[in-house]
JSON list of C-alpha atoms in Angstrom, two decimals:
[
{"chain": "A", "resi": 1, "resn": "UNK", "atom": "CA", "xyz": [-5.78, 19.42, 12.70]},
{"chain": "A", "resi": 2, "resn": "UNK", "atom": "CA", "xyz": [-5.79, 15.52, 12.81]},
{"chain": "A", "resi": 3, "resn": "UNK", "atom": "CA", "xyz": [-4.88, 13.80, 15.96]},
{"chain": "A", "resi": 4, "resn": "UNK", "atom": "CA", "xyz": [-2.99, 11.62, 13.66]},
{"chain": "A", "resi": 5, "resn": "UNK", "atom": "CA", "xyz": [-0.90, 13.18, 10.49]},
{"chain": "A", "resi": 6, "resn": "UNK", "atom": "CA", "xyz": [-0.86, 10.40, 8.69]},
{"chain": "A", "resi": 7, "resn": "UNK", "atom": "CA", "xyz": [-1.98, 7.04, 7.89]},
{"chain": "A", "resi": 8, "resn": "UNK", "atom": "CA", "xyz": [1.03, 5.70, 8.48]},
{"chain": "A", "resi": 9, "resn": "UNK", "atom": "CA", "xyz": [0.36, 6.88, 12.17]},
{"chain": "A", "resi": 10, "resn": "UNK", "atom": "CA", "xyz": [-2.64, 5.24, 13.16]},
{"chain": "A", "resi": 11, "resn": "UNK", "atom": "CA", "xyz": [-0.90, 1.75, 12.50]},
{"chain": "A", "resi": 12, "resn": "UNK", "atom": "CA", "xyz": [2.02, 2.89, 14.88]},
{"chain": "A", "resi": 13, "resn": "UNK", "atom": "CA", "xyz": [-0.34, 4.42, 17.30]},
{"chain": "A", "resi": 14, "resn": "UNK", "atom": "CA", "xyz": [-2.65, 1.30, 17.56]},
{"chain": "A", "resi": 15, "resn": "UNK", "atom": "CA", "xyz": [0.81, -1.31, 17.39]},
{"chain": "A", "resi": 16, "resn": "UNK", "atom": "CA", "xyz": [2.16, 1.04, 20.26]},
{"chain": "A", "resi": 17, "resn": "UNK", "atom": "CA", "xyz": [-1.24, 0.18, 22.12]},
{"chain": "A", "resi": 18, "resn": "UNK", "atom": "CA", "xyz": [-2.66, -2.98, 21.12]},
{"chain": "A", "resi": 19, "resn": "UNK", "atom": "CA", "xyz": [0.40, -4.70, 19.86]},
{"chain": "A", "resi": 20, "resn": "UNK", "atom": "CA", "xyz": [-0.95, -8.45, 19.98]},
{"chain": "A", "resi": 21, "resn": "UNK", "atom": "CA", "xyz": [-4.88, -7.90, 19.03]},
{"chain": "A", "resi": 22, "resn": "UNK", "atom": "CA", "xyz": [-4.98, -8.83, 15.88]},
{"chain": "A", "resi": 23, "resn": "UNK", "atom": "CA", "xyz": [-4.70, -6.55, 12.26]},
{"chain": "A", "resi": 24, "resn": "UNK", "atom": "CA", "xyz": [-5.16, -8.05, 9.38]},
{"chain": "A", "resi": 25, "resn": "UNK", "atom": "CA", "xyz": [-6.71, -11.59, 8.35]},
{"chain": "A", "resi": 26, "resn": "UNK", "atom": "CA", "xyz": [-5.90, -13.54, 4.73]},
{"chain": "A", "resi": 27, "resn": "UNK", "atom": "CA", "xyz": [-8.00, -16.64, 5.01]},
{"chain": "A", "resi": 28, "resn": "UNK", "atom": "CA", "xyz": [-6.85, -19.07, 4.57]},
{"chain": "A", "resi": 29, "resn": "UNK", "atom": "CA", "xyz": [-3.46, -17.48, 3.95]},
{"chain": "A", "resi": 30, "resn": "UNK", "atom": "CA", "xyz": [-2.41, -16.31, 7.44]},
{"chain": "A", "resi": 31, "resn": "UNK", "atom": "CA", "xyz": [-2.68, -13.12, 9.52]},
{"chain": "A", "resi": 32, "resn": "UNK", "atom": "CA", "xyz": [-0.75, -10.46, 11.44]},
{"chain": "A", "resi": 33, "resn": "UNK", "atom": "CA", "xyz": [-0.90, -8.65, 14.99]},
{"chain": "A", "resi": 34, "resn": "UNK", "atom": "CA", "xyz": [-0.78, -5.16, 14.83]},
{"chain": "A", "resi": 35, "resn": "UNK", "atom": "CA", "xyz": [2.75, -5.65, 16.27]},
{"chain": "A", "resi": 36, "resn": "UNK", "atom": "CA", "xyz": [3.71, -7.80, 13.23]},
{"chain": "A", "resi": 37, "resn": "UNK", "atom": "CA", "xyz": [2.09, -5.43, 10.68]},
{"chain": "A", "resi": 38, "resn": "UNK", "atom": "CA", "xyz": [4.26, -2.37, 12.06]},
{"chain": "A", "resi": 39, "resn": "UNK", "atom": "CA", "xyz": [7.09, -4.65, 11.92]},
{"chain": "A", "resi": 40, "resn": "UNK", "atom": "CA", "xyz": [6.78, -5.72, 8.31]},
{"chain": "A", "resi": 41, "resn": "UNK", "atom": "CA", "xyz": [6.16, -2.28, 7.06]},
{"chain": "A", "resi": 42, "resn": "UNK", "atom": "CA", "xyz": [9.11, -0.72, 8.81]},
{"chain": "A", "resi": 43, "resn": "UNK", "atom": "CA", "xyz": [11.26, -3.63, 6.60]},
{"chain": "A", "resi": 44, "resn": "UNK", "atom": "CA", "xyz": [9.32, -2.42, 3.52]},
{"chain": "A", "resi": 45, "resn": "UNK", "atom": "CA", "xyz": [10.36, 1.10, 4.19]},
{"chain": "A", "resi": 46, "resn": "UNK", "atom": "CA", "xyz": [13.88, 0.27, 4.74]},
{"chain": "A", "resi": 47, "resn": "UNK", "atom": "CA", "xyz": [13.77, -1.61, 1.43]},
{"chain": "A", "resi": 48, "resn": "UNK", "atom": "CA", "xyz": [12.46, 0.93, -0.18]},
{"chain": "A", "resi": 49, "resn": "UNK", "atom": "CA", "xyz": [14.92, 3.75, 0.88]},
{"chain": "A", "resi": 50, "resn": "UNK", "atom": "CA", "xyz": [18.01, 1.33, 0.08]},
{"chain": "A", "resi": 51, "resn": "UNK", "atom": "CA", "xyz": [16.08, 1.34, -3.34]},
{"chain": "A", "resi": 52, "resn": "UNK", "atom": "CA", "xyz": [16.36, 4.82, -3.14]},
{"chain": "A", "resi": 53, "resn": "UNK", "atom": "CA", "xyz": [12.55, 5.51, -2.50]},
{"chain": "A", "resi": 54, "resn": "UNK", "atom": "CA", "xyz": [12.26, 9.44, -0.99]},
{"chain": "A", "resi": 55, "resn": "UNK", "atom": "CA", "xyz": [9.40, 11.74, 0.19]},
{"chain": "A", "resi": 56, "resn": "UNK", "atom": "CA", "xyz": [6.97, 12.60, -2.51]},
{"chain": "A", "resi": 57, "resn": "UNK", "atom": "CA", "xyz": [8.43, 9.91, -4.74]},
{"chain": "A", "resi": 58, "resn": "UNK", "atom": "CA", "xyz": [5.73, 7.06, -5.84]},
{"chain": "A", "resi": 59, "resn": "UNK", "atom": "CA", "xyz": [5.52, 3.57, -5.29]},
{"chain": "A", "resi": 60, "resn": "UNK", "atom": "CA", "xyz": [3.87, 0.86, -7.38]},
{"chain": "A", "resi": 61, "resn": "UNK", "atom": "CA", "xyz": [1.79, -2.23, -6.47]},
{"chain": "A", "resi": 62, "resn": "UNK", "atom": "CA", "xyz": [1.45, -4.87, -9.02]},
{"chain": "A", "resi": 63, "resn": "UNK", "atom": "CA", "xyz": [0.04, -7.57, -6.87]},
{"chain": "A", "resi": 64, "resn": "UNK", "atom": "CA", "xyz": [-3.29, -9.46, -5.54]},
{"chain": "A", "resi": 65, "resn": "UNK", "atom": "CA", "xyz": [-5.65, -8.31, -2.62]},
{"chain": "A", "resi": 66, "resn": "UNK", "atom": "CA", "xyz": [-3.49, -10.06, 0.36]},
{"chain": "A", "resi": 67, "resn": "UNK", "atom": "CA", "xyz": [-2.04, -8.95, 3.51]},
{"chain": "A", "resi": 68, "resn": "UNK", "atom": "CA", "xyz": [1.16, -8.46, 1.61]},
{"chain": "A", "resi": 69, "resn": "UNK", "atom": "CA", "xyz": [-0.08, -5.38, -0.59]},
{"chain": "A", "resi": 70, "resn": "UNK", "atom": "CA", "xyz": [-1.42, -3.73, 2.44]},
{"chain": "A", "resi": 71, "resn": "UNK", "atom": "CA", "xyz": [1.51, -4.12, 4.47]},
{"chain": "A", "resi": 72, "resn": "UNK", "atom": "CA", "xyz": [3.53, -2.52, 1.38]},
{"chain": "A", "resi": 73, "resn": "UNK", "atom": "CA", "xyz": [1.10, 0.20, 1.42]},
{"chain": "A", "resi": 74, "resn": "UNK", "atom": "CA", "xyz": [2.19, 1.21, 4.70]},
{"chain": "A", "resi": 75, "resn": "UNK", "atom": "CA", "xyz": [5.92, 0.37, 4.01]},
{"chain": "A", "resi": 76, "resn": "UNK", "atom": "CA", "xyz": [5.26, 2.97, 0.80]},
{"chain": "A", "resi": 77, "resn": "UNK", "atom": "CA", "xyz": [3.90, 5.49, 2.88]},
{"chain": "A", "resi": 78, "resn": "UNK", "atom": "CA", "xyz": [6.30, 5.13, 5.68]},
{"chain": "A", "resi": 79, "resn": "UNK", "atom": "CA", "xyz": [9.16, 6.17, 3.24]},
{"chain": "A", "resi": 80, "resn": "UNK", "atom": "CA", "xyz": [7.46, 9.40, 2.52]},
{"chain": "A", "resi": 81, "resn": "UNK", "atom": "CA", "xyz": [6.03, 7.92, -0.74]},
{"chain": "A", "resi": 82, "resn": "UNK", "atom": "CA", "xyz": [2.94, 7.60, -2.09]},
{"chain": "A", "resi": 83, "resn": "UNK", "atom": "CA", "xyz": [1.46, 4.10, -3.47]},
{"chain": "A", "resi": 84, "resn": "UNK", "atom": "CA", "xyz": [0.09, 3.15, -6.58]},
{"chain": "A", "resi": 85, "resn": "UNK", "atom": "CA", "xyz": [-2.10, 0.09, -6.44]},
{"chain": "A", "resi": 86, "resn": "UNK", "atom": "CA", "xyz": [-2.55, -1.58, -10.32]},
{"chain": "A", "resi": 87, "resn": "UNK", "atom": "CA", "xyz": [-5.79, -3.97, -11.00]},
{"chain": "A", "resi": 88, "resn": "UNK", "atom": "CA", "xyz": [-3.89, -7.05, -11.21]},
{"chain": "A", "resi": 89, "resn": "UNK", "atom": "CA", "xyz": [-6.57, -8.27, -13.37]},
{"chain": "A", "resi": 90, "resn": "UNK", "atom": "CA", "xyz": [-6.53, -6.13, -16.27]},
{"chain": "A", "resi": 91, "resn": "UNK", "atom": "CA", "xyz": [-4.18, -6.06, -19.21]},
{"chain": "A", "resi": 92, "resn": "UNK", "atom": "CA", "xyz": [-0.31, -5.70, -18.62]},
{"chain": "A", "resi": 93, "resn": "UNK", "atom": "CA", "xyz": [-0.52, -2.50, -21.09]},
{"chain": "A", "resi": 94, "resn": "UNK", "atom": "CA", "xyz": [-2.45, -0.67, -18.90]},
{"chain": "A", "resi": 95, "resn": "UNK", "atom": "CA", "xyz": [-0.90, -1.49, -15.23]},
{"chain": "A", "resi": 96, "resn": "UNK", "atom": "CA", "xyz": [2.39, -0.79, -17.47]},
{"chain": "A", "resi": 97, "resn": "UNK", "atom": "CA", "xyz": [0.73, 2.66, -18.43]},
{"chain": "A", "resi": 98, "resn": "UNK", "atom": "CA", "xyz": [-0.22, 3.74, -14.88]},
{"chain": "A", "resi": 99, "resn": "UNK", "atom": "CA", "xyz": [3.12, 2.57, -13.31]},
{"chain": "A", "resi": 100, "resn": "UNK", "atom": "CA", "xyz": [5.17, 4.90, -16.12]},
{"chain": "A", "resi": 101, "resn": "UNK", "atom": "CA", "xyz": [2.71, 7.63, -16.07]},
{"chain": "A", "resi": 102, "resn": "UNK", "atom": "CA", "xyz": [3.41, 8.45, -12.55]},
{"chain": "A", "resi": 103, "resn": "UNK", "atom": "CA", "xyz": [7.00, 7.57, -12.79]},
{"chain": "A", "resi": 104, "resn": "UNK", "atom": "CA", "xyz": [7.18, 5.54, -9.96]},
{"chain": "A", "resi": 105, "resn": "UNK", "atom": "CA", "xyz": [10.75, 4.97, -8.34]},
{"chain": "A", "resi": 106, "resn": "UNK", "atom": "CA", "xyz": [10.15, 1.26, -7.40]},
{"chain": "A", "resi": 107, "resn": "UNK", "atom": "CA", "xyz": [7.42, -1.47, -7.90]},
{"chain": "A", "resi": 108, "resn": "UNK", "atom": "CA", "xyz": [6.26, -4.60, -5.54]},
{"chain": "A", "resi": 109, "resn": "UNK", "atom": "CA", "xyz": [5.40, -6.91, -8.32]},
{"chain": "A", "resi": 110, "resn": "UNK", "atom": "CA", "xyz": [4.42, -10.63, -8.31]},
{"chain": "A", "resi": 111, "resn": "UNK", "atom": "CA", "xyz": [6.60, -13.05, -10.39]},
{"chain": "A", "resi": 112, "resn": "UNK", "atom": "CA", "xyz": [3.75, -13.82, -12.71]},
{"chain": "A", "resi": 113, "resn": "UNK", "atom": "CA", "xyz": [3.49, -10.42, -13.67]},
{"chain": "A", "resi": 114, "resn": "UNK", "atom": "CA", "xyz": [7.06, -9.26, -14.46]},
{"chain": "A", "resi": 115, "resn": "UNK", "atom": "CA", "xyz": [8.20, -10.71, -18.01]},
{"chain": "A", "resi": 116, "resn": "UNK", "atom": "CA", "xyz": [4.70, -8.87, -19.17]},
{"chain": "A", "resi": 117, "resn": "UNK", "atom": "CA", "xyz": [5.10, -5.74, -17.29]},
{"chain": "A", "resi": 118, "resn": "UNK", "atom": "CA", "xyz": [8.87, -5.34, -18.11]},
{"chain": "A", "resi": 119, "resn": "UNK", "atom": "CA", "xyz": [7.67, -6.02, -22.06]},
{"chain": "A", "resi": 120, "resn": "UNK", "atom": "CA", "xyz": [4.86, -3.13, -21.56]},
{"chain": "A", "resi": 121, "resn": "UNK", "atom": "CA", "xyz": [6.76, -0.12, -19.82]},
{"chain": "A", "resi": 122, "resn": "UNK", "atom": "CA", "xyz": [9.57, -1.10, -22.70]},
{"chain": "A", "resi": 123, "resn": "UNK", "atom": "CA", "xyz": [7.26, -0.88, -25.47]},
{"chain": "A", "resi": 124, "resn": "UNK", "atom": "CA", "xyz": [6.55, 2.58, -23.72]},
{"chain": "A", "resi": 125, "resn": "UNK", "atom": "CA", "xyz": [9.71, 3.87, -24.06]},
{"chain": "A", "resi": 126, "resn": "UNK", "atom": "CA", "xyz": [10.02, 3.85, -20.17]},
{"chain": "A", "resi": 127, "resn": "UNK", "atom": "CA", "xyz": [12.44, 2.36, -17.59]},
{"chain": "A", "resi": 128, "resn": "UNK", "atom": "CA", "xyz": [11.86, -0.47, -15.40]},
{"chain": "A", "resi": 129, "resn": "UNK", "atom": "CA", "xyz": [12.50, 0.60, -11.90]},
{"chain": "A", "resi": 130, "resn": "UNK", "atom": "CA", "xyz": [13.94, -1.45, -9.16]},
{"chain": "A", "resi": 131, "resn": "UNK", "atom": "CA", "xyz": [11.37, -4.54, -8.32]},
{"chain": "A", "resi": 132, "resn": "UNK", "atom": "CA", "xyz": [10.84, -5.97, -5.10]},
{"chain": "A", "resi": 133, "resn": "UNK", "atom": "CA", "xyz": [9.78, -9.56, -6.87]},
{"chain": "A", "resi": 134, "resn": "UNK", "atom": "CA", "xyz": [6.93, -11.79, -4.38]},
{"chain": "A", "resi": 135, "resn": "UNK", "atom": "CA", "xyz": [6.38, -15.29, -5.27]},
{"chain": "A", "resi": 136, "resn": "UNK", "atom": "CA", "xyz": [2.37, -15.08, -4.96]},
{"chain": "A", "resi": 137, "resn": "UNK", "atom": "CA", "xyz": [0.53, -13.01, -2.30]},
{"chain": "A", "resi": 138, "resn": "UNK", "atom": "CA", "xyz": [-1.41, -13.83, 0.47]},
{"chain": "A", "resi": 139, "resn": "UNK", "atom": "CA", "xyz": [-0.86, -13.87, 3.95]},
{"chain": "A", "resi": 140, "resn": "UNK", "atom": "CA", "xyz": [2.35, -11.53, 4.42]},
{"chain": "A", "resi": 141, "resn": "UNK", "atom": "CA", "xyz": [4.65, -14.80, 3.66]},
{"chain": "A", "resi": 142, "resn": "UNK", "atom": "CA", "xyz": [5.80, -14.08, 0.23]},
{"chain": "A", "resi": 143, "resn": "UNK", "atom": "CA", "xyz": [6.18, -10.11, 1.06]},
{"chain": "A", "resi": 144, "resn": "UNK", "atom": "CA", "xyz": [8.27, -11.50, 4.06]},
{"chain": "A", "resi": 145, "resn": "UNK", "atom": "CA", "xyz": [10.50, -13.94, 1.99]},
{"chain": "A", "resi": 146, "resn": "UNK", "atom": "CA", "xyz": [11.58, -11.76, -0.68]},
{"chain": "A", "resi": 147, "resn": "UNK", "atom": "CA", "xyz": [12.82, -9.51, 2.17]},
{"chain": "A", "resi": 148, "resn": "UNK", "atom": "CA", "xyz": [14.73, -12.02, 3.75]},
{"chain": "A", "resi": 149, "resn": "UNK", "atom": "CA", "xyz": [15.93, -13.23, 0.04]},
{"chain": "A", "resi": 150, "resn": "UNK", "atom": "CA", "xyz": [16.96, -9.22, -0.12]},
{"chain": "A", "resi": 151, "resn": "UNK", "atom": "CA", "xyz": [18.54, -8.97, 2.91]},
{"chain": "A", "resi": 152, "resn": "UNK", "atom": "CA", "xyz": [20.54, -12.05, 2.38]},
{"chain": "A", "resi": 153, "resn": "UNK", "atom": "CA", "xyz": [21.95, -10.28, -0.50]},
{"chain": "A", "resi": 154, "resn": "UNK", "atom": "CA", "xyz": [22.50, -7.00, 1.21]},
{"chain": "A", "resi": 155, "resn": "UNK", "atom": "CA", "xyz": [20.50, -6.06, 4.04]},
{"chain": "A", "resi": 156, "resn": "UNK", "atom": "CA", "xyz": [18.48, -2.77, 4.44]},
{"chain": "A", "resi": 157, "resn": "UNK", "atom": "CA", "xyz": [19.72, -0.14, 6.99]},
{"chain": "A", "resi": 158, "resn": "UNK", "atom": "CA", "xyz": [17.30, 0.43, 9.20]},
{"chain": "A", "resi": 159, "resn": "UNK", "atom": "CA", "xyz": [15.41, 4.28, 8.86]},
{"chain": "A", "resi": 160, "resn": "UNK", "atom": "CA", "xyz": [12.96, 6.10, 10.93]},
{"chain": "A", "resi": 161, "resn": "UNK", "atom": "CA", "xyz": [9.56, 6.94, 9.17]},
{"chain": "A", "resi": 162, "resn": "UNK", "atom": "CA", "xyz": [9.09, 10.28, 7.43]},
{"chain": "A", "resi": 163, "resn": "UNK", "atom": "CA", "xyz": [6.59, 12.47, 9.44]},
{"chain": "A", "resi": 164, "resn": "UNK", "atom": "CA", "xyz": [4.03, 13.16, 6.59]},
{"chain": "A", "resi": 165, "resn": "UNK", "atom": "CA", "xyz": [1.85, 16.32, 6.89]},
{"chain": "A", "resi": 166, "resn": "UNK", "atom": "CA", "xyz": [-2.00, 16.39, 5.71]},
{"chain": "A", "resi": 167, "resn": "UNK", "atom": "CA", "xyz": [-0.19, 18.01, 2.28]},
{"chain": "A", "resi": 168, "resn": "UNK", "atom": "CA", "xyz": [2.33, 14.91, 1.41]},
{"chain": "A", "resi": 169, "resn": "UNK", "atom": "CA", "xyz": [0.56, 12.27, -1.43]},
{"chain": "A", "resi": 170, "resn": "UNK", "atom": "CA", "xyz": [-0.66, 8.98, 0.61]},
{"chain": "A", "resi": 171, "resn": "UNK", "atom": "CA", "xyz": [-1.52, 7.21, -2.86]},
{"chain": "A", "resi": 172, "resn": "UNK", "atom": "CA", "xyz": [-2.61, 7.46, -6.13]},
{"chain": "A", "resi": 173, "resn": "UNK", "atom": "CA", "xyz": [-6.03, 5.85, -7.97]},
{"chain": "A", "resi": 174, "resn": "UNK", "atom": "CA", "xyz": [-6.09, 5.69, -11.85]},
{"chain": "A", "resi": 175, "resn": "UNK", "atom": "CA", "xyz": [-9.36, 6.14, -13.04]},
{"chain": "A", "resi": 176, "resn": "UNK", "atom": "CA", "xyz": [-10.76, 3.52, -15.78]},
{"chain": "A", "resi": 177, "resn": "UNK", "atom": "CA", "xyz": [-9.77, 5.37, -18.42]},
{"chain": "A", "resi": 178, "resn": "UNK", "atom": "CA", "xyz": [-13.03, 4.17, -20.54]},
{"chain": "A", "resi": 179, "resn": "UNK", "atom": "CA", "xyz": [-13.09, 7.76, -21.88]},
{"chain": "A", "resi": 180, "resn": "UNK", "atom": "CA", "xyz": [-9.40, 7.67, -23.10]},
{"chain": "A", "resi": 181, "resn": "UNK", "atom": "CA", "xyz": [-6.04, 7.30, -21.22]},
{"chain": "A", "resi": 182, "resn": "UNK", "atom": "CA", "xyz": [-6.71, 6.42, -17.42]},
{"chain": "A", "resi": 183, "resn": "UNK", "atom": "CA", "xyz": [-6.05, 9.57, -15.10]},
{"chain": "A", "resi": 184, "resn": "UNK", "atom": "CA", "xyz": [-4.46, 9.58, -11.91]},
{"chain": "A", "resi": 185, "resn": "UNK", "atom": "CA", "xyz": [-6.07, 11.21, -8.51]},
{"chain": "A", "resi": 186, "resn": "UNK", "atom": "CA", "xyz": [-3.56, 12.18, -6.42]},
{"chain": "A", "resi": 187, "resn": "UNK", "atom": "CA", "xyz": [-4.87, 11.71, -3.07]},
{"chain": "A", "resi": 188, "resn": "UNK", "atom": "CA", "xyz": [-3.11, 13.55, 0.07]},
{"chain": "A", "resi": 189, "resn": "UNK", "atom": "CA", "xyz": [-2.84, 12.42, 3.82]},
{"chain": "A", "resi": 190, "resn": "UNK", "atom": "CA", "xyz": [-5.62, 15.09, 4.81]},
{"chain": "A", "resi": 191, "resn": "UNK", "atom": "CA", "xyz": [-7.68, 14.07, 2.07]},
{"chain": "A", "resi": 192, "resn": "UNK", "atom": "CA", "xyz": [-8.16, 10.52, 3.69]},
{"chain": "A", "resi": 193, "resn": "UNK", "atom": "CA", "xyz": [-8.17, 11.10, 6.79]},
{"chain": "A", "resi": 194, "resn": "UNK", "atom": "CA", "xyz": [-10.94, 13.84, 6.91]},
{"chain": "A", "resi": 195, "resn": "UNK", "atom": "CA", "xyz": [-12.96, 11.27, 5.34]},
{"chain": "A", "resi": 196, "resn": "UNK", "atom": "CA", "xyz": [-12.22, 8.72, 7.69]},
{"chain": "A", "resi": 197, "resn": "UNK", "atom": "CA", "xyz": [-12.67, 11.07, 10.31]},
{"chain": "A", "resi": 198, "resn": "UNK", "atom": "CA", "xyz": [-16.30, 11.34, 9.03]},
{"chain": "A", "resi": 199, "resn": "UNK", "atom": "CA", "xyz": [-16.60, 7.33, 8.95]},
{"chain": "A", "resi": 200, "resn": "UNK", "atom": "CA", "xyz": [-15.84, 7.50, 12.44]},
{"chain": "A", "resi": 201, "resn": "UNK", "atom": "CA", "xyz": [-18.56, 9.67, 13.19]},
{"chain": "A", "resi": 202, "resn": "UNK", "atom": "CA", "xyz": [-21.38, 8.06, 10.83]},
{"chain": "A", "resi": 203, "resn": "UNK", "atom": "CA", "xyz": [-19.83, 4.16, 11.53]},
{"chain": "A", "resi": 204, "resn": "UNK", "atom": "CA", "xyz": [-19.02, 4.38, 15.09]},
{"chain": "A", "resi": 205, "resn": "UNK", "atom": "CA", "xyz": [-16.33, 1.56, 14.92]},
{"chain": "A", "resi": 206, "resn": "UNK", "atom": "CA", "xyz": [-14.99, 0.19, 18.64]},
{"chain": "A", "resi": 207, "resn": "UNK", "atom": "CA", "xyz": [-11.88, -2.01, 18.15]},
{"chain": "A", "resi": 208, "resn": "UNK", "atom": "CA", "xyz": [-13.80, -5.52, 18.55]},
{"chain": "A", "resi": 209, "resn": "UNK", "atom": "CA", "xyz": [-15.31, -4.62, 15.30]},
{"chain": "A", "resi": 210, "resn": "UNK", "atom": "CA", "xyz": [-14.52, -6.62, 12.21]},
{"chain": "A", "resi": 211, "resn": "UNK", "atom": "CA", "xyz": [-14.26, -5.27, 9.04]},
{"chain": "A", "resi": 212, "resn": "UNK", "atom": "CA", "xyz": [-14.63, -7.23, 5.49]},
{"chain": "A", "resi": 213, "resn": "UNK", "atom": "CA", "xyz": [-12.88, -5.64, 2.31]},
{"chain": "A", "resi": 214, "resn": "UNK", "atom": "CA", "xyz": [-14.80, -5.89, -0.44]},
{"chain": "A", "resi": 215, "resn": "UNK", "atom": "CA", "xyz": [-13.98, -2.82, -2.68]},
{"chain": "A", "resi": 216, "resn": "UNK", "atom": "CA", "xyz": [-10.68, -3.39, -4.90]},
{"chain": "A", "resi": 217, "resn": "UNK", "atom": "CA", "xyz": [-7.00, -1.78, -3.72]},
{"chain": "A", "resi": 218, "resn": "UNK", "atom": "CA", "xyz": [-7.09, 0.37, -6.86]},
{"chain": "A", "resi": 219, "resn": "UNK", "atom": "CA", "xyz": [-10.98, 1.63, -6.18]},
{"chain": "A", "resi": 220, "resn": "UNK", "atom": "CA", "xyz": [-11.51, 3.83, -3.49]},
{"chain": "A", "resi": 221, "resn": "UNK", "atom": "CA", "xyz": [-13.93, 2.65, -1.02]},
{"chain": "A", "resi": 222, "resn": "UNK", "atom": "CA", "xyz": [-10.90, 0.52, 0.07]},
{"chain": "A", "resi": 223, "resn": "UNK", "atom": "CA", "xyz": [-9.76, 3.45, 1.74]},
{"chain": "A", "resi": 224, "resn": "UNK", "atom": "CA", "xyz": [-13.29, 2.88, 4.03]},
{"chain": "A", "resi": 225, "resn": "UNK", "atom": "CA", "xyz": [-12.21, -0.95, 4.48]},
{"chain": "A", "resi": 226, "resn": "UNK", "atom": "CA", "xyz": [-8.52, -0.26, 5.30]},
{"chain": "A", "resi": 227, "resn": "UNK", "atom": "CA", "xyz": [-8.02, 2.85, 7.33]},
{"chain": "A", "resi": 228, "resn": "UNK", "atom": "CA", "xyz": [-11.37, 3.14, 9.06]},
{"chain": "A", "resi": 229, "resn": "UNK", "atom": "CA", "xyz": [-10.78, -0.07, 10.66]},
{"chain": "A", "resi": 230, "resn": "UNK", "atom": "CA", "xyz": [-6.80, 0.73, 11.46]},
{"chain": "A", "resi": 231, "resn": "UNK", "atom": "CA", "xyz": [-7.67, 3.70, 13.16]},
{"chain": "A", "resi": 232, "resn": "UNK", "atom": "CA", "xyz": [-9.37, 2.29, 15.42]},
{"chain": "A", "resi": 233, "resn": "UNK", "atom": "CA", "xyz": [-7.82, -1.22, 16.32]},
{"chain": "A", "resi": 234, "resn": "UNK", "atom": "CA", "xyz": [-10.48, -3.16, 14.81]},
{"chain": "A", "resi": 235, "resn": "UNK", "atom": "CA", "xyz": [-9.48, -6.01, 12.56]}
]
C-alpha cells in the first residue's frame, strides 16, 4: 500500500509541509507556491462539483501546457474524476472525438478553441458539456479569472476532496489513433503511483531539485515530469 492514495495527496501532503517553497514555474507567465497550487485546485474542484462533476466521472482539458492545465488536473482529480488532457495542437475533430468518446461531464477549454470544438462534438451527434471557458493559459491567471468571473455569477460551495483509492481513474491518454480511431488508456491512481514510486527509487529526487517538462500533457512521460517532482516538493 502507498503512503499516499492518490495523486491528489502528495500536493496536499507537500502544501501541508512546505506551503511557501515553490510548485510550479510558467516562464515568463508566473508561478505558484505549493500553498497557492492547493488553493487553486480546491476552487477547481468546487467548480467542478457545482458543475455536477462526481467520482469516476471524466474531465476534459482542451488547453496549452501552462500552470493552469496542471492545476485543473488536480482540481479534476480532487472531485473524484479523472482528466482527459487533448493535444491542443491537432485538429478540432479529433480533441472533439476523444472528449465525446469518454463522455466527459465537463471541459476546461480555451476561448480559441470553443466555436471549433462545439462545431465538432455537434457534427458527432454528441452534447457539449458544461465549459469552464480560460482566456489563454499560462501562469494560473486565466484559470484564476474565469473562476472569479464564475463565482461572480454564482459562487461554488466549498467541498472536501474525494479520498481516491489505488482503483479510482486518475486520467485518461488517447493513443494516436494512426491505426484507426484513437483509444483511450484508462490509467488508475495505483497505476501512477507505483511507477512513480519506482522513479523515486531509480531518480532519487530531494525537494531542491528542479524538474523541466518536456513530454506533452496528453503523452505519458508527463506523468514522470509532474508527479515525480510533486511528491517530493521539488519544483
Amino acid at each position: 500500500m502507498h503512503s499516499h492514495p492518490s495523486l491528489h495527496a502528495l500536493l496536499d501532503t507537500v502544501a501541508a509541509r512546505r506551503g511557501t517553497a515553490p510548485a510550479i514555474e510558467d516562464p515568463p507567465t508566473g508561478s505558484l507556491t505549493y500553498a497557492e497550487l492547493a488553493a487553486l485546485s480546491d476552487r477547481v474542484r468546487d467548480r467542478l462539483v457545482a458543475l455536477g462533476v462526481r467520482r469516476g466521472d471524466r474531465v476534459g482539458f482542451y488547453l496549452h501546457k501552462s500552470i493552469d492545465a496542471v492545476t485543473g488536473f488536480f482540481g479534476a482529480m480532487k472531485a473524484g474524476a479523472a482528466y482527459v488532457p487533448v493535444d491542443p495542437g491537432a485538429p478540432a475533430w479529433r480533441c472533439a472525438y476523444i472528449l465525446n468518446d469518454c463522455s466527459v461531464k465537463a471541459a476546461i477549454i480555451e476561448q480559441e478553441y470553443v466555436a471549433g470544438f462545439t462545431e465538432q462534438v455537434k457534427a458527432l451527434g454528441g452534447t457539449v458539456p458544461p465549459l469552464i471557458v480560460l482566456d489563454g493559459a499560462g501562469g494560473g491567471g486565466p484559470l484564476r479569472a474565469a473562476l472569479d468571473r464564475l463565482d461572480g455569477e454564482r459562487p461554488a460551495p466549498a467541498t472536501a476532496s474525494v479520498a481516491c483509492g489505488a482503483d479510482d481513474l486518475a486520467y485518461i491518454l488517447y493513443t494516436s489513433g494512426s491505426t484507426g480511431k484513437p483509444k483511450g488508456v484508462m490509467l488508475t491512481h495505483g497505476n501512477a503511483l507505483a511507477y512513480v514510486d519506482w522513479c523515486s527509487t531509480v531518480f532519487a529526487v530531494s525537494e531542491t531539485d528542479r524538474f523541466s517538462s518536456h513530454a506533452p500533457l496528453h503523452f505519458d512521460l508527463s506523468i514522470l515530469d509532474l508527479y515525480l517532482c510533486f511528491k517530493h516538493g521539488a519544483t
